[in-house]
CSV table of C-alpha atoms (C1' of nucleotides) in Angstrom, one decimal:
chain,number,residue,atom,x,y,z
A,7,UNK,CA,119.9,37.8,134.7
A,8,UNK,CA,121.1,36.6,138.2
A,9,UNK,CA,124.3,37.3,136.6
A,10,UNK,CA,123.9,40.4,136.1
A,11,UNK,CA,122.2,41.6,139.6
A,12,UNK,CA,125.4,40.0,141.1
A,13,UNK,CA,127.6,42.1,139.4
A,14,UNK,CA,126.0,44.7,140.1
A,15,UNK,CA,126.1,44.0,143.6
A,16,UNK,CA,129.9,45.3,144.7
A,17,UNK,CA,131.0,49.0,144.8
A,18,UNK,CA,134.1,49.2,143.0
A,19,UNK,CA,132.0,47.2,139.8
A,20,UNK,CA,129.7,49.7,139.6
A,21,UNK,CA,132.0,52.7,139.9
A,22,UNK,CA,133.9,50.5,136.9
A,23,UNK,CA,130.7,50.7,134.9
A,24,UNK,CA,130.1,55.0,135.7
A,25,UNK,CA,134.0,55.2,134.5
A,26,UNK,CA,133.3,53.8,131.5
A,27,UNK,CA,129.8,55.5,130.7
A,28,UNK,CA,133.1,58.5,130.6
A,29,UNK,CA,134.9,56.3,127.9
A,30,UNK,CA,136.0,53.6,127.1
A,31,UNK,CA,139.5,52.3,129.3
A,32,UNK,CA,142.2,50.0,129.1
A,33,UNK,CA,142.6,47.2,131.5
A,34,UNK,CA,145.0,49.2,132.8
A,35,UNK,CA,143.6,52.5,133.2
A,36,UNK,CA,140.4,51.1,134.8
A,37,UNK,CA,143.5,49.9,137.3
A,38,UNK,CA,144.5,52.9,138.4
A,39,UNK,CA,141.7,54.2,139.4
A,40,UNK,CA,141.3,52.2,142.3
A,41,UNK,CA,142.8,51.4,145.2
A,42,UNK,CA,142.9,47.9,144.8
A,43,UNK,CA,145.5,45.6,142.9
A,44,UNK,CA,145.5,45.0,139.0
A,45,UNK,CA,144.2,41.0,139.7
A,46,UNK,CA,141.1,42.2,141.8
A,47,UNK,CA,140.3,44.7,139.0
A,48,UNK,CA,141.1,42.3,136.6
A,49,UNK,CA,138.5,39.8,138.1
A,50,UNK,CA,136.0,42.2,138.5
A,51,UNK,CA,135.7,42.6,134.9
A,52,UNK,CA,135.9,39.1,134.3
A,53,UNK,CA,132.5,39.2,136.1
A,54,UNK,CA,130.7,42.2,134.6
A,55,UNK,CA,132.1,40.6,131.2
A,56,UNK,CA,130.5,37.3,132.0
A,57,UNK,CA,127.2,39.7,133.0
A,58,UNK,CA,127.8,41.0,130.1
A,59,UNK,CA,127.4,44.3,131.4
A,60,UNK,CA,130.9,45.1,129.5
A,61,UNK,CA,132.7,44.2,126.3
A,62,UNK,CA,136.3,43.8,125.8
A,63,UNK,CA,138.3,44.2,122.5
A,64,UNK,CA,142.2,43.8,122.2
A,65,UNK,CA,143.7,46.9,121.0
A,66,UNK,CA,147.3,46.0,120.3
A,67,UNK,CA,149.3,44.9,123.8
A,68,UNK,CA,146.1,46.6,125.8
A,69,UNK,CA,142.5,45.8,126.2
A,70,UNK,CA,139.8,47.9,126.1
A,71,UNK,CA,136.6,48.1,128.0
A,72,UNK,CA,133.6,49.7,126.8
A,73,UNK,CA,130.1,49.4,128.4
A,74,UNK,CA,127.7,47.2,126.8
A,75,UNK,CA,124.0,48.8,127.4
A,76,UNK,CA,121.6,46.4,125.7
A,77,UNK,CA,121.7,44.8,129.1
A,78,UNK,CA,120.6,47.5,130.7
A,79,UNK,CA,117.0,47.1,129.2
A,80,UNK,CA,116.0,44.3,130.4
A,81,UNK,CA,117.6,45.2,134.0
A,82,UNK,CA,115.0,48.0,133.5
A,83,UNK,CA,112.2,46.0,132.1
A,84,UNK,CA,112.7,43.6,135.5
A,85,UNK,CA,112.2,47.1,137.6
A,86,UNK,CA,109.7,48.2,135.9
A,87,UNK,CA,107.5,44.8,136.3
A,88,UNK,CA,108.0,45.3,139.9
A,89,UNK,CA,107.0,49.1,140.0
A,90,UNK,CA,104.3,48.6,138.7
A,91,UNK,CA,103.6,51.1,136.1
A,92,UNK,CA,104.6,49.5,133.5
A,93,UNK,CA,105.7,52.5,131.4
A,94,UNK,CA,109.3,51.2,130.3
A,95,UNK,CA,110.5,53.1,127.6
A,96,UNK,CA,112.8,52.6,124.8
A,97,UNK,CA,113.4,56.0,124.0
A,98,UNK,CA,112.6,59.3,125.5
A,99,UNK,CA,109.3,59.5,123.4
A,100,UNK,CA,107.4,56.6,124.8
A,101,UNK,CA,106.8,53.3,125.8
A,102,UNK,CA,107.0,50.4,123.8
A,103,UNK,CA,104.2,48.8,125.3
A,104,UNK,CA,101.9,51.0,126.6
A,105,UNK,CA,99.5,49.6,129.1
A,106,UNK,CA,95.6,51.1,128.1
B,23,UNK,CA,122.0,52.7,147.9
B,24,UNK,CA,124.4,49.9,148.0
B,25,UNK,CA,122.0,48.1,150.6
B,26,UNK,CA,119.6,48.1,147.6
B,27,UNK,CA,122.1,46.3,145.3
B,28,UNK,CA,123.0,44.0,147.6
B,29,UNK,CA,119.3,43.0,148.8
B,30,UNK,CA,119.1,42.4,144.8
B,31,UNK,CA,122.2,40.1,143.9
B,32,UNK,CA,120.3,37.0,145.7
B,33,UNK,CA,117.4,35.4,143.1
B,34,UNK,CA,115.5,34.3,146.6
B,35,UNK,CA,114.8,37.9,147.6
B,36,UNK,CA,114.1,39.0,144.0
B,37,UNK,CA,111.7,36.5,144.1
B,38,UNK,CA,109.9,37.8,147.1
B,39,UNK,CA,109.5,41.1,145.8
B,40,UNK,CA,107.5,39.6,143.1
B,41,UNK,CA,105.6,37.6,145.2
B,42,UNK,CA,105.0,40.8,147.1
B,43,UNK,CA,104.0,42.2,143.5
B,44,UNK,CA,100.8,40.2,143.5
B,45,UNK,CA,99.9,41.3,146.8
B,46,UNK,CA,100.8,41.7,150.2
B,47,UNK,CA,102.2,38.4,152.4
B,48,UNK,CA,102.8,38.0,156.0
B,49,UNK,CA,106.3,36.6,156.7
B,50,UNK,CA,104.4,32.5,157.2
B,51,UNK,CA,102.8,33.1,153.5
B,52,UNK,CA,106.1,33.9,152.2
B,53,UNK,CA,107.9,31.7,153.6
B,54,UNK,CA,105.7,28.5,152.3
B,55,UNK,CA,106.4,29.6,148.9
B,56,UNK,CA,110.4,29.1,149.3
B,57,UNK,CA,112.2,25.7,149.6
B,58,UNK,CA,113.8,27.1,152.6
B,59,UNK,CA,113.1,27.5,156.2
B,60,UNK,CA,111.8,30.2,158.2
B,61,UNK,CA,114.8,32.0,159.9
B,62,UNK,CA,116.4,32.2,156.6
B,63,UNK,CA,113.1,33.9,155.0
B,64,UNK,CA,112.8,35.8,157.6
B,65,UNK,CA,116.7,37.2,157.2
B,66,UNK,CA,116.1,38.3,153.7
B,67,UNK,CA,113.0,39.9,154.7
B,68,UNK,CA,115.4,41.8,157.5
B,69,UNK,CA,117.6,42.7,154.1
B,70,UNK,CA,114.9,43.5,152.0
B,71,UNK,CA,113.5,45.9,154.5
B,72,UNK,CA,116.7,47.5,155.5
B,73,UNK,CA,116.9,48.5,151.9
B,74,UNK,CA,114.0,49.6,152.1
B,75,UNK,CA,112.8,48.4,149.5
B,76,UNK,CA,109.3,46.8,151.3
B,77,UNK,CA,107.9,47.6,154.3
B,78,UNK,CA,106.3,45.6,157.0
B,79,UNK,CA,103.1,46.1,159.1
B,80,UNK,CA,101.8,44.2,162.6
B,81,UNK,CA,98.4,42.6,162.1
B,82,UNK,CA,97.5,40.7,164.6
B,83,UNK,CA,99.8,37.9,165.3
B,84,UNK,CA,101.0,38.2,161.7
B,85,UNK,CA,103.5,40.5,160.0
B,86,UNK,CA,102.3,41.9,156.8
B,87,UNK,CA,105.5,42.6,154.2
B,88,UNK,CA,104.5,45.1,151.0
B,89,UNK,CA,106.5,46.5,148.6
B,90,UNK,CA,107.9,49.6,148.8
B,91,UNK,CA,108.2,51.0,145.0
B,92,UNK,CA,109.5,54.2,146.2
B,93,UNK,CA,113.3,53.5,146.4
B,94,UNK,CA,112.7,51.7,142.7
B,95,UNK,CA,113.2,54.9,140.9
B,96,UNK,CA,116.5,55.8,142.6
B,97,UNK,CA,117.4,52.5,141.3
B,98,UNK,CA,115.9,53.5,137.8
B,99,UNK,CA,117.9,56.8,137.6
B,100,UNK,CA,121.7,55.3,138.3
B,101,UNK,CA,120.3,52.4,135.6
B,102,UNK,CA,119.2,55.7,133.3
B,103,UNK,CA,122.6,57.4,133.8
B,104,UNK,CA,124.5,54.2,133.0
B,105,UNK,CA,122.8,54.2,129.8
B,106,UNK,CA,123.3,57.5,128.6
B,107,UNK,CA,119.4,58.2,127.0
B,108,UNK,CA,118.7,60.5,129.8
B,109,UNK,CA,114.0,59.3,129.6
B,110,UNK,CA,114.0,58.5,133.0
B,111,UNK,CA,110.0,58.8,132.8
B,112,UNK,CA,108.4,59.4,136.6
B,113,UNK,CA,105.1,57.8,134.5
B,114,UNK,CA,103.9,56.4,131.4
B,115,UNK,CA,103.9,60.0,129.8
B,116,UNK,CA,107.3,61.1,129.4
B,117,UNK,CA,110.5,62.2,131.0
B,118,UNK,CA,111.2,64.7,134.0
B,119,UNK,CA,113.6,66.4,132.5
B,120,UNK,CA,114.1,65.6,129.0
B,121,UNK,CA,117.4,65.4,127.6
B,122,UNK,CA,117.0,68.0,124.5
C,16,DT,C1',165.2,35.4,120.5
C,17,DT,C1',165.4,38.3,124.5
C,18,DG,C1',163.3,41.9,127.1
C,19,DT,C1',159.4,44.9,128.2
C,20,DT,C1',154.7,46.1,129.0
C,21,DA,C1',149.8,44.7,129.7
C,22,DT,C1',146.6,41.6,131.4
C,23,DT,C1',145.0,37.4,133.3
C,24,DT,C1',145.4,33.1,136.1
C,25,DT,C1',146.7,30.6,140.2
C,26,DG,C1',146.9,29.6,145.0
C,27,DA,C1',146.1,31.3,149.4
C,28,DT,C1',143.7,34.2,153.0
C,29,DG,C1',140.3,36.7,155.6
C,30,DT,C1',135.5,38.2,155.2
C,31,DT,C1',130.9,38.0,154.0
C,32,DT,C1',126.7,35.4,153.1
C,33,DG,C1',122.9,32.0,153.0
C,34,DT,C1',121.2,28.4,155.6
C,35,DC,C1',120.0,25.6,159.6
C,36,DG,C1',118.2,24.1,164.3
C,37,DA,C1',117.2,25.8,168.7
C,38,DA,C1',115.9,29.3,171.6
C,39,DA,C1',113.7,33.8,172.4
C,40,DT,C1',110.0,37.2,171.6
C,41,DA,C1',105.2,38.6,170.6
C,42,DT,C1',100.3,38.2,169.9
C,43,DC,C1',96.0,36.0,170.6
C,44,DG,C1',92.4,32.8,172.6
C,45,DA,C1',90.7,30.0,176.4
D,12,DT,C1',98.0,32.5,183.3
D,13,DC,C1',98.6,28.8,180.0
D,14,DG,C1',99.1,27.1,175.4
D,15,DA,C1',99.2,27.8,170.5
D,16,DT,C1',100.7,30.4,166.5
D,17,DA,C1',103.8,33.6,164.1
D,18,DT,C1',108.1,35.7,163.6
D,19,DT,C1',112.7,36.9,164.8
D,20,DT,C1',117.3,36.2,167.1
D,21,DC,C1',121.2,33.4,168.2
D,22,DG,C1',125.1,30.3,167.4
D,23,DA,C1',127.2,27.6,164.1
D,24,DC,C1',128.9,26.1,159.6
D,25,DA,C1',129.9,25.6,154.7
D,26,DA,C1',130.0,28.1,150.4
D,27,DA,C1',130.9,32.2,148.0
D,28,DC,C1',133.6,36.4,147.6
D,29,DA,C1',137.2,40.2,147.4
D,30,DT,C1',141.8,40.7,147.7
D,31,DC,C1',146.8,39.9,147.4
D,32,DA,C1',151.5,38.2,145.7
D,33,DA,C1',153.5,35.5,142.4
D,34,DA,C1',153.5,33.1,138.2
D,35,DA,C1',151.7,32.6,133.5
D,36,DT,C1',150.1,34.4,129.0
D,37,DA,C1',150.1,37.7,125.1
D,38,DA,C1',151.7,41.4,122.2
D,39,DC,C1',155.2,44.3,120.8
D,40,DA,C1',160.1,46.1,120.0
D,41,DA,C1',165.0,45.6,119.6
DNA sequence: TTGTTATTTTGATGTTTGTCGAAATATCGA
DNA sequence: TCGATATTTCGACAAACATCAAAATAACAA
């Protein structure tokens, strides 16, 4: 989880993670849309792969990243312990523990 | 927002907010419960607070540090976004703006 | 195999970050 | 005011981080 909170913690990783909520990208693509050099892209999705905030699958000589959100639930399952309320849903019907 | 992430990436200032979670803490109280000395507790809290993410009251010769679960759900709606199920519940009982 | 494209790894550099001890600031009680 | 307690600020340092250019790896096409 640390991991995770880490990789979340620079800019340019997250905007990587909104481009991809767009679609998935090549290594490449994600590249280009930052100012920054093809290594420092490369590394940051080293990182948010390790988080495993992203997956990566070989598509001939490219690579493709696509978002991986099962992560994302327990990143909101940690906020919602902290918020108190603890009405954390799964879905957009309910919670999946509800608290009374 | 970025202040928020960052406050987040380091596992000793998560853990403060969920000290903070069982109940308010002067800076001395939190500071007993971390292997590490004052001025570095006292820095997080600096962090923490900038982000705003608790708040901090004068009482008496102490200072009294709380959470402040306002700024959670800004962090809860980019998480919501990221995942693409638009709940985003505001409480236990369903979403503000459901998604169909 | 040779050359081309796509991506990552390596080595280096400047910046940021977490921590410390010591000093400074603030509040309270005698 | 003086002394004790509580917290923060200062100055310094090592570790971690983001970035770059150059080299290495991998897949494809000729």
């Amino acid at each position: 989880m640390n991991e995770v909170f880490k990789a979340l913690s620079d800019p340019t990783r997250r905007r990587i993670l909104e481009l991809l909520k767009e679609g998935n990208r090549s290594a490449g693509q994600i590249a280009e849309a930052f100012p920054i050099g093809k290594p420092a892209v490369s590394h940051h999705l080293a990182l948010l792969k390790a988080a495993d905030l992203v997956q990566s699958e070989r598509e001939g000589q490219s690579i493709i990243y696509s978002l991986n959100t099962t992560v994302f639930q327990e990143l909101l399952s940690w906020v919602y312990k902290l918020r108190g309320t603890e009405a954390e849903p799964g879905n957009a019907f309910g919670g999946t523990h509800e608290t009374r």
